[in-house]
Short mmCIF file of C-alpha atoms in Angstrom, two decimals:
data_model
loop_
_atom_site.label_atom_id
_atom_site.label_comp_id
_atom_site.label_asym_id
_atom_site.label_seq_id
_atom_site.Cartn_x
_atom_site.Cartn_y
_atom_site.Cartn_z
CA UNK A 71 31.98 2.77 10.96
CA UNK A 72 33.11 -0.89 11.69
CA UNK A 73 31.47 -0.96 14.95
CA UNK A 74 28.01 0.08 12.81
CA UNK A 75 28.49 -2.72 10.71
CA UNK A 76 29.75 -5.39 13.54
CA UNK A 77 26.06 -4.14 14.53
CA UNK A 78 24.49 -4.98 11.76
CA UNK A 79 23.02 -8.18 10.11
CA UNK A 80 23.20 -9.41 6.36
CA UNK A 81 21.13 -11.95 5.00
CA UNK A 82 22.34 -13.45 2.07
CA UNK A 83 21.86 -16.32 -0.39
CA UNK A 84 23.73 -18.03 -3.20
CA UNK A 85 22.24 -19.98 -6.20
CA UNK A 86 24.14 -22.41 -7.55
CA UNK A 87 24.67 -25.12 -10.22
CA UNK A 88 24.25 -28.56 -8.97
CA UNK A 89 26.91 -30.94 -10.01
CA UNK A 90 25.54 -33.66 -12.46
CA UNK A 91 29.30 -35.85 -12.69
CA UNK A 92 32.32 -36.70 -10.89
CA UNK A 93 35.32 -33.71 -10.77
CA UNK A 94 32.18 -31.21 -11.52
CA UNK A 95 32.08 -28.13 -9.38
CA UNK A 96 30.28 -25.99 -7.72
CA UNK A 97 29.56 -22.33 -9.82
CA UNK A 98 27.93 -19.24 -7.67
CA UNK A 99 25.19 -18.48 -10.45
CA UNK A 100 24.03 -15.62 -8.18
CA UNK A 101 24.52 -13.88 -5.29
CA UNK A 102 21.59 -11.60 -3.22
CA UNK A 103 22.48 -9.66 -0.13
CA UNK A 104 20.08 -7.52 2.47
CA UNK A 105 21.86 -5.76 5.09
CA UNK A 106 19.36 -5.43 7.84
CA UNK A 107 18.73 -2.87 11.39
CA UNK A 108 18.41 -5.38 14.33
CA UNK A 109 16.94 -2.75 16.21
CA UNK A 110 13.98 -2.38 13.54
CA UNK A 111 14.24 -5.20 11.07
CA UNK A 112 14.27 -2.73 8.29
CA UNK A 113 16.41 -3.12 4.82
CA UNK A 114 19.38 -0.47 4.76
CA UNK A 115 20.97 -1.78 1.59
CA UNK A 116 20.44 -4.63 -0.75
CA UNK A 117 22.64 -6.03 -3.77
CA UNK A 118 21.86 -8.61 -6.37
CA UNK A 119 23.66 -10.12 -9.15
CA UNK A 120 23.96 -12.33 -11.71
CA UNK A 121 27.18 -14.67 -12.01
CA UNK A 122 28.81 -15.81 -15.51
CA UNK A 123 30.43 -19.27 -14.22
CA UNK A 124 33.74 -20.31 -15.47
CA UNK A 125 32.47 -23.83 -17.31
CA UNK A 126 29.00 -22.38 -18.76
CA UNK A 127 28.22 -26.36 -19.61
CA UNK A 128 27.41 -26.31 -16.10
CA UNK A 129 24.50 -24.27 -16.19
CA UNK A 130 21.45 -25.36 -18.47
CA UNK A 131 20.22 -24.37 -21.46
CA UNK A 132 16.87 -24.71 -19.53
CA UNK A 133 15.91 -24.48 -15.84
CA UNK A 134 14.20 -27.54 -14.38
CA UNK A 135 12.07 -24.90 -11.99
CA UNK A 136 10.11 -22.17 -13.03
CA UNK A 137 12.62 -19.18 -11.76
CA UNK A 138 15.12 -20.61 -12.26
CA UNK A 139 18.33 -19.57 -13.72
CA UNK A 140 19.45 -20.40 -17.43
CA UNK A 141 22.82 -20.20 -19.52
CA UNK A 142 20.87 -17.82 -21.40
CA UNK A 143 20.61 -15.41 -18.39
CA UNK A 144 24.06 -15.49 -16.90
CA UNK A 145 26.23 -15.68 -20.40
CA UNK A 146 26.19 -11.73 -20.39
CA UNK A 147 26.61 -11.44 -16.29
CA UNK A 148 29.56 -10.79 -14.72
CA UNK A 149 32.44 -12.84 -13.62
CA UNK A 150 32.89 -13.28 -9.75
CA UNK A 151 35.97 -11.22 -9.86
CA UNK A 152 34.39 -8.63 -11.61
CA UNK A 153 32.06 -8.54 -8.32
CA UNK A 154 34.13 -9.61 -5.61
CA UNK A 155 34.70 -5.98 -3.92
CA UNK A 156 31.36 -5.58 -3.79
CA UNK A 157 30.59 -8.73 -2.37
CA UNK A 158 33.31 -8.81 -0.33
CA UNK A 159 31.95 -5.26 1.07
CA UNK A 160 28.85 -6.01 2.17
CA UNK A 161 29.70 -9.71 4.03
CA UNK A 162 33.22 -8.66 5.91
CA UNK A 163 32.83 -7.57 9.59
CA UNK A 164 29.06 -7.73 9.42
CA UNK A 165 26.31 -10.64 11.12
CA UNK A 166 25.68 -13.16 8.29
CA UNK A 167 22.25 -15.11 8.69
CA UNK A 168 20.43 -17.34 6.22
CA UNK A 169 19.03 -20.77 5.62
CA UNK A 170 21.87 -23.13 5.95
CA UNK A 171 24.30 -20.80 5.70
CA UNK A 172 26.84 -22.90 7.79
CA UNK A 173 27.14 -25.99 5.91
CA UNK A 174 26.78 -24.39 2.13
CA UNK A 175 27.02 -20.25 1.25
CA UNK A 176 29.61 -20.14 3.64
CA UNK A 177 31.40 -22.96 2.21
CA UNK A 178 30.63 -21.52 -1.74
CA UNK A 179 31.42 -18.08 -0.60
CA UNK A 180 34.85 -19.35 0.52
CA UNK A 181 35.80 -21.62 -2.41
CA UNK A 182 34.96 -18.82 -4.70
CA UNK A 183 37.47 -16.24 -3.54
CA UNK A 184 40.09 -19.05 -3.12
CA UNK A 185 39.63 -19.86 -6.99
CA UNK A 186 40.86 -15.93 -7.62
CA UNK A 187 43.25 -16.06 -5.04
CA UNK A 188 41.71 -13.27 -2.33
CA UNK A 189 40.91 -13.87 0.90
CA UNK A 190 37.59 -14.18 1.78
CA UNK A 191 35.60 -12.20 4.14
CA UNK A 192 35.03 -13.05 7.56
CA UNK A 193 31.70 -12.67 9.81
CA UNK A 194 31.41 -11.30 13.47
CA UNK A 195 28.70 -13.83 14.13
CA UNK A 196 26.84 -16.10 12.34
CA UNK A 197 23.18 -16.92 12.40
CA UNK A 198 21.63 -19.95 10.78
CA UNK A 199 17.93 -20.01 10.54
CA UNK A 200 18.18 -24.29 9.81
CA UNK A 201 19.97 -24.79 12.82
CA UNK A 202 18.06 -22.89 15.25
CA UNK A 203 14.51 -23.67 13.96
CA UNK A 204 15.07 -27.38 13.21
CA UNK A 205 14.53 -28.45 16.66
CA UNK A 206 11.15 -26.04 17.44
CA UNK A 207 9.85 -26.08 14.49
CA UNK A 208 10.85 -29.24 12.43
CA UNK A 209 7.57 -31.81 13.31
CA UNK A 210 5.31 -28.70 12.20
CA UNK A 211 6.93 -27.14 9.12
CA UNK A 212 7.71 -30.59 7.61
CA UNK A 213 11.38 -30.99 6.11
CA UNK A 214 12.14 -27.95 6.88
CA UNK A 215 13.50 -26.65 3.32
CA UNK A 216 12.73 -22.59 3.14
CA UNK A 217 9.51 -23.30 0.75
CA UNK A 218 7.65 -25.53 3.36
CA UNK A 219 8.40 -23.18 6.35
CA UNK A 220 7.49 -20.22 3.71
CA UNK A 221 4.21 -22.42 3.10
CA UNK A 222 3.45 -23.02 7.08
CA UNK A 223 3.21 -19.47 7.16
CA UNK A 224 1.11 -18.73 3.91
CA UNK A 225 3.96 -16.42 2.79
CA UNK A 226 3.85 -17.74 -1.09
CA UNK A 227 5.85 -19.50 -3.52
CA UNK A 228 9.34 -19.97 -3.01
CA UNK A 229 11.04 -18.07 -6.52
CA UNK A 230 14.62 -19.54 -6.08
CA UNK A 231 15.91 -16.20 -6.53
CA UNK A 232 18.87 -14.93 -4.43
CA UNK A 233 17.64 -11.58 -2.90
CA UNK A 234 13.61 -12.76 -2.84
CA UNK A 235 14.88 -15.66 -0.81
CA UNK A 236 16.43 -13.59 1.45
CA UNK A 237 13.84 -11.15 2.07
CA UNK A 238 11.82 -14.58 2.43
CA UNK A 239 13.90 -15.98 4.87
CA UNK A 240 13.66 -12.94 7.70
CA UNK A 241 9.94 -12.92 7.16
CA UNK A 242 9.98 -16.80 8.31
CA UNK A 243 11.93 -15.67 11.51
CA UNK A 244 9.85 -12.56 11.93
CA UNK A 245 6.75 -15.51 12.30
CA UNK A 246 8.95 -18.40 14.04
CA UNK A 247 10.12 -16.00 16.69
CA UNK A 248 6.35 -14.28 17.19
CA UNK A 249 5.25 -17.69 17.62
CA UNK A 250 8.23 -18.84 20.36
CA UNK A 251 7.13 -15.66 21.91
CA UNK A 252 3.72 -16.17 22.25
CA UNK A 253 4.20 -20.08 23.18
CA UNK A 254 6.84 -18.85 25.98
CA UNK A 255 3.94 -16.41 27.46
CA UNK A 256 1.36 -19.12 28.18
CA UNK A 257 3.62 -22.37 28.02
CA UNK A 258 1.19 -24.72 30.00
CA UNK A 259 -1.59 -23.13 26.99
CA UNK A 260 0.51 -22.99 23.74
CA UNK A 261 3.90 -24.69 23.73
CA UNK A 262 1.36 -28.28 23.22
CA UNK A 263 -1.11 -26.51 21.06
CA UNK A 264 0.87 -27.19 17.74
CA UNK A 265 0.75 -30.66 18.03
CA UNK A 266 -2.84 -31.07 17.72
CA UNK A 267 -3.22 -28.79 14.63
CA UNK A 268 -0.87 -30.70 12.46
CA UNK A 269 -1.98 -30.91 8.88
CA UNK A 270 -2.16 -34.39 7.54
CA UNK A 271 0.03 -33.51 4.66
CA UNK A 272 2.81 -32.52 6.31
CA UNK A 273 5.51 -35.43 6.82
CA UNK A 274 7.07 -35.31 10.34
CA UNK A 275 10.93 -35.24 10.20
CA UNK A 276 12.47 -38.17 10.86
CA UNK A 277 15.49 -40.49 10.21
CA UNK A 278 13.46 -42.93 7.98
CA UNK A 279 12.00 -39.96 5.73
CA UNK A 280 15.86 -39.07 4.70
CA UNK A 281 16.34 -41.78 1.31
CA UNK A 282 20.17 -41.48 -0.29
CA UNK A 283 20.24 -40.66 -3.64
CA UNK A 284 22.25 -41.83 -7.02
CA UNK A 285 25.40 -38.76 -7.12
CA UNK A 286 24.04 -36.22 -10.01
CA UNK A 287 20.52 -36.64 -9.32
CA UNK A 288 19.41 -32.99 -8.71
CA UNK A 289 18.30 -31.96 -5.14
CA UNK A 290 17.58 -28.63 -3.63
CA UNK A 291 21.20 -27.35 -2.42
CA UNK A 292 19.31 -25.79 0.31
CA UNK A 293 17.85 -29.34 1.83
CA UNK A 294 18.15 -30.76 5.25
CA UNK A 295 18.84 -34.27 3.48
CA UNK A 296 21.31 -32.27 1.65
CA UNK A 297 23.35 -30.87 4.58
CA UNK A 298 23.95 -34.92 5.58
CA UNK A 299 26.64 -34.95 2.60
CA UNK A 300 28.91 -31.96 3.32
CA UNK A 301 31.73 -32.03 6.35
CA UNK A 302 31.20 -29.33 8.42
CA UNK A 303 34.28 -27.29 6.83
CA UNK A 304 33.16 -23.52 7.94
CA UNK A 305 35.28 -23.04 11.78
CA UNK A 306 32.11 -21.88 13.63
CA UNK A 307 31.36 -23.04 17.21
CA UNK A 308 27.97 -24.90 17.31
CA UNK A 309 26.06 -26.94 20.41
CA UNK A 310 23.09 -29.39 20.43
CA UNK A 311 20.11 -28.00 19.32
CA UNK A 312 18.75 -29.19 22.44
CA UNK A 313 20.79 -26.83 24.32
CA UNK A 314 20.10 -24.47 21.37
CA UNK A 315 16.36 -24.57 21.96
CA UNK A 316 16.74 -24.11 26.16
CA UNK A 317 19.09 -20.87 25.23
CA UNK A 318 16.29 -20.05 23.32
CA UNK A 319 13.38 -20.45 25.63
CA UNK A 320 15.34 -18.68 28.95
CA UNK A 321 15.90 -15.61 26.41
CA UNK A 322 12.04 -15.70 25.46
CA UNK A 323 10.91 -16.01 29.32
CA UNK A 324 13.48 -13.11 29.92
CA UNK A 325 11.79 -10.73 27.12
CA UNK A 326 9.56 -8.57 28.82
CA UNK A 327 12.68 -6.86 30.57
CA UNK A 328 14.43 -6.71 27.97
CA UNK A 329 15.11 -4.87 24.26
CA UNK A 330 14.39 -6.51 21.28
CA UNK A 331 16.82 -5.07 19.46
CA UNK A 332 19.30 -6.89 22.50
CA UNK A 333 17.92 -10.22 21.36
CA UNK A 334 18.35 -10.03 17.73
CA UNK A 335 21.88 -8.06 18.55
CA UNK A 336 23.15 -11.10 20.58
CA UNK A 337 21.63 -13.58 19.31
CA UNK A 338 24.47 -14.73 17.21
CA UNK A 339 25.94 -16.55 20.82
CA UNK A 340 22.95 -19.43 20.70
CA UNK A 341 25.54 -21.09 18.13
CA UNK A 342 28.16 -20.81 20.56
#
């Protein structure tokens, strides 16, 4: 049974408060998990749930986006030790993947179970869809926040939601890695075409486009600009995204021997 789940992936996402003040933390409003077959991409088990925070001032009485989550909906939810087994039973000994993963669910994930003194549980491998598409795909998709890669794709409106962002966020990989595929097959035909079908509106990513802002002004905790703020605190191995994207293209060019299911199994070790 733990080598099934070592085998397996889980996609998961936290929504959060956003601290408006000095000493103000960080409350897990909600926590959505898919556990995933890497040998078919299809959902085996899912769990979703609403989080009562410990300081309900920290939550608003109203959301300032349109699914978002209110003080209203979480005063009746459960308290994260009231759902900590369960959370804890669907993360430990399994893949984790998500959008920035690394730099803030890990990190949330971790300072919750501290707070009711249990350990926290621990990944096999870790896959973070920021790190690993930032370098291919970062001049087309714009800032690369999960709505504008979502909206390169024409696969709708972000909701903000913990488990539709993670069913969200594998069908942006299911279309990035298609595309490295197809780019890898005819590189001298596709791996330029991109540039010249870049849409006016979309902002190419760049040190000048990233503006510091007054602490407590809201920003998406999902954000690259975001990321720029928090140490790197979570003990996972990481390399250039240079080398990253080369790890990336030798596995591509190496495809048509071999399984797909072998790619998405190892392909925790790019991080390495």
């Amino acid at each position: 049974m733990k080598q099934e789940m070592a085998n397996e992936i889980v996609f998961f996402d936290l929504e959060t408060n956003v601290p408006r003040k000095a000493g103000q933390k960080f409350w897990v409003l909600e926590f959505g998990a898919m556990v995933v077959c890497p040998r078919k991409l299809v959902e085996l088990e899912s769990y979703c749930t609403l989080i009562r925070p410990g300081d309900l001032t920290a939550v608003g009485v109203k959301s300032g986006r349109v699914h978002g989550i209110t003080r209203g909906a979480v005063l009746e939810a459960p308290s994260f030790e009231e759902v900590a087994d369960k959370i804890f039973g669907i993360l430990n000994g399994r893949i984790w993947a998500g959008h920035n993963i690394r730099r803030f669910d890990c990190v949330r994930i971790r300072e919750a179970f501290k707070e009711i003194d249990r350990p926290a549980p621990e990944p096999v491998g870790l896959i973070d869809s920021l790190g690993v598409l930032t370098e291919k795909f970062g001049r087309r998709a714009g800032n690369m926040k999960m709505a504008s890669l979502a909206t390169y794709f024409g696969l709708g409106e972000q909701k903000h939601r913990s488990l539709d962002d993670v069913r969200m966020n594998l069908e942006v990989l299911k279309h990035c890695a298609t595309v490295l595929f197809l780019e890898s097959s005819l590189p001298n035909v596709l791996e330029d075409q991109w540039q010249h079908d870049l849409s006016p509106s979309i902002t190419t990513r760049s040190k000048s486009n990233i503006k510091s802002k007054p602490y407590g002004e809201e920003i998406s905790r999902k954000s690259p600009s975001s990321v720029l703020t928090h140490h790197r605190v979570v003990p996972y191995p990481t390399g250039s995204l240079r080398q990253m994207t080369e790890k990336v293209k030798i596995m591509l060019r190496n495809a048509r021997n071999t399984p797909l299911n072998n790619l998405i199994k190892h392909s925790h070790t790019l991080l390495r």
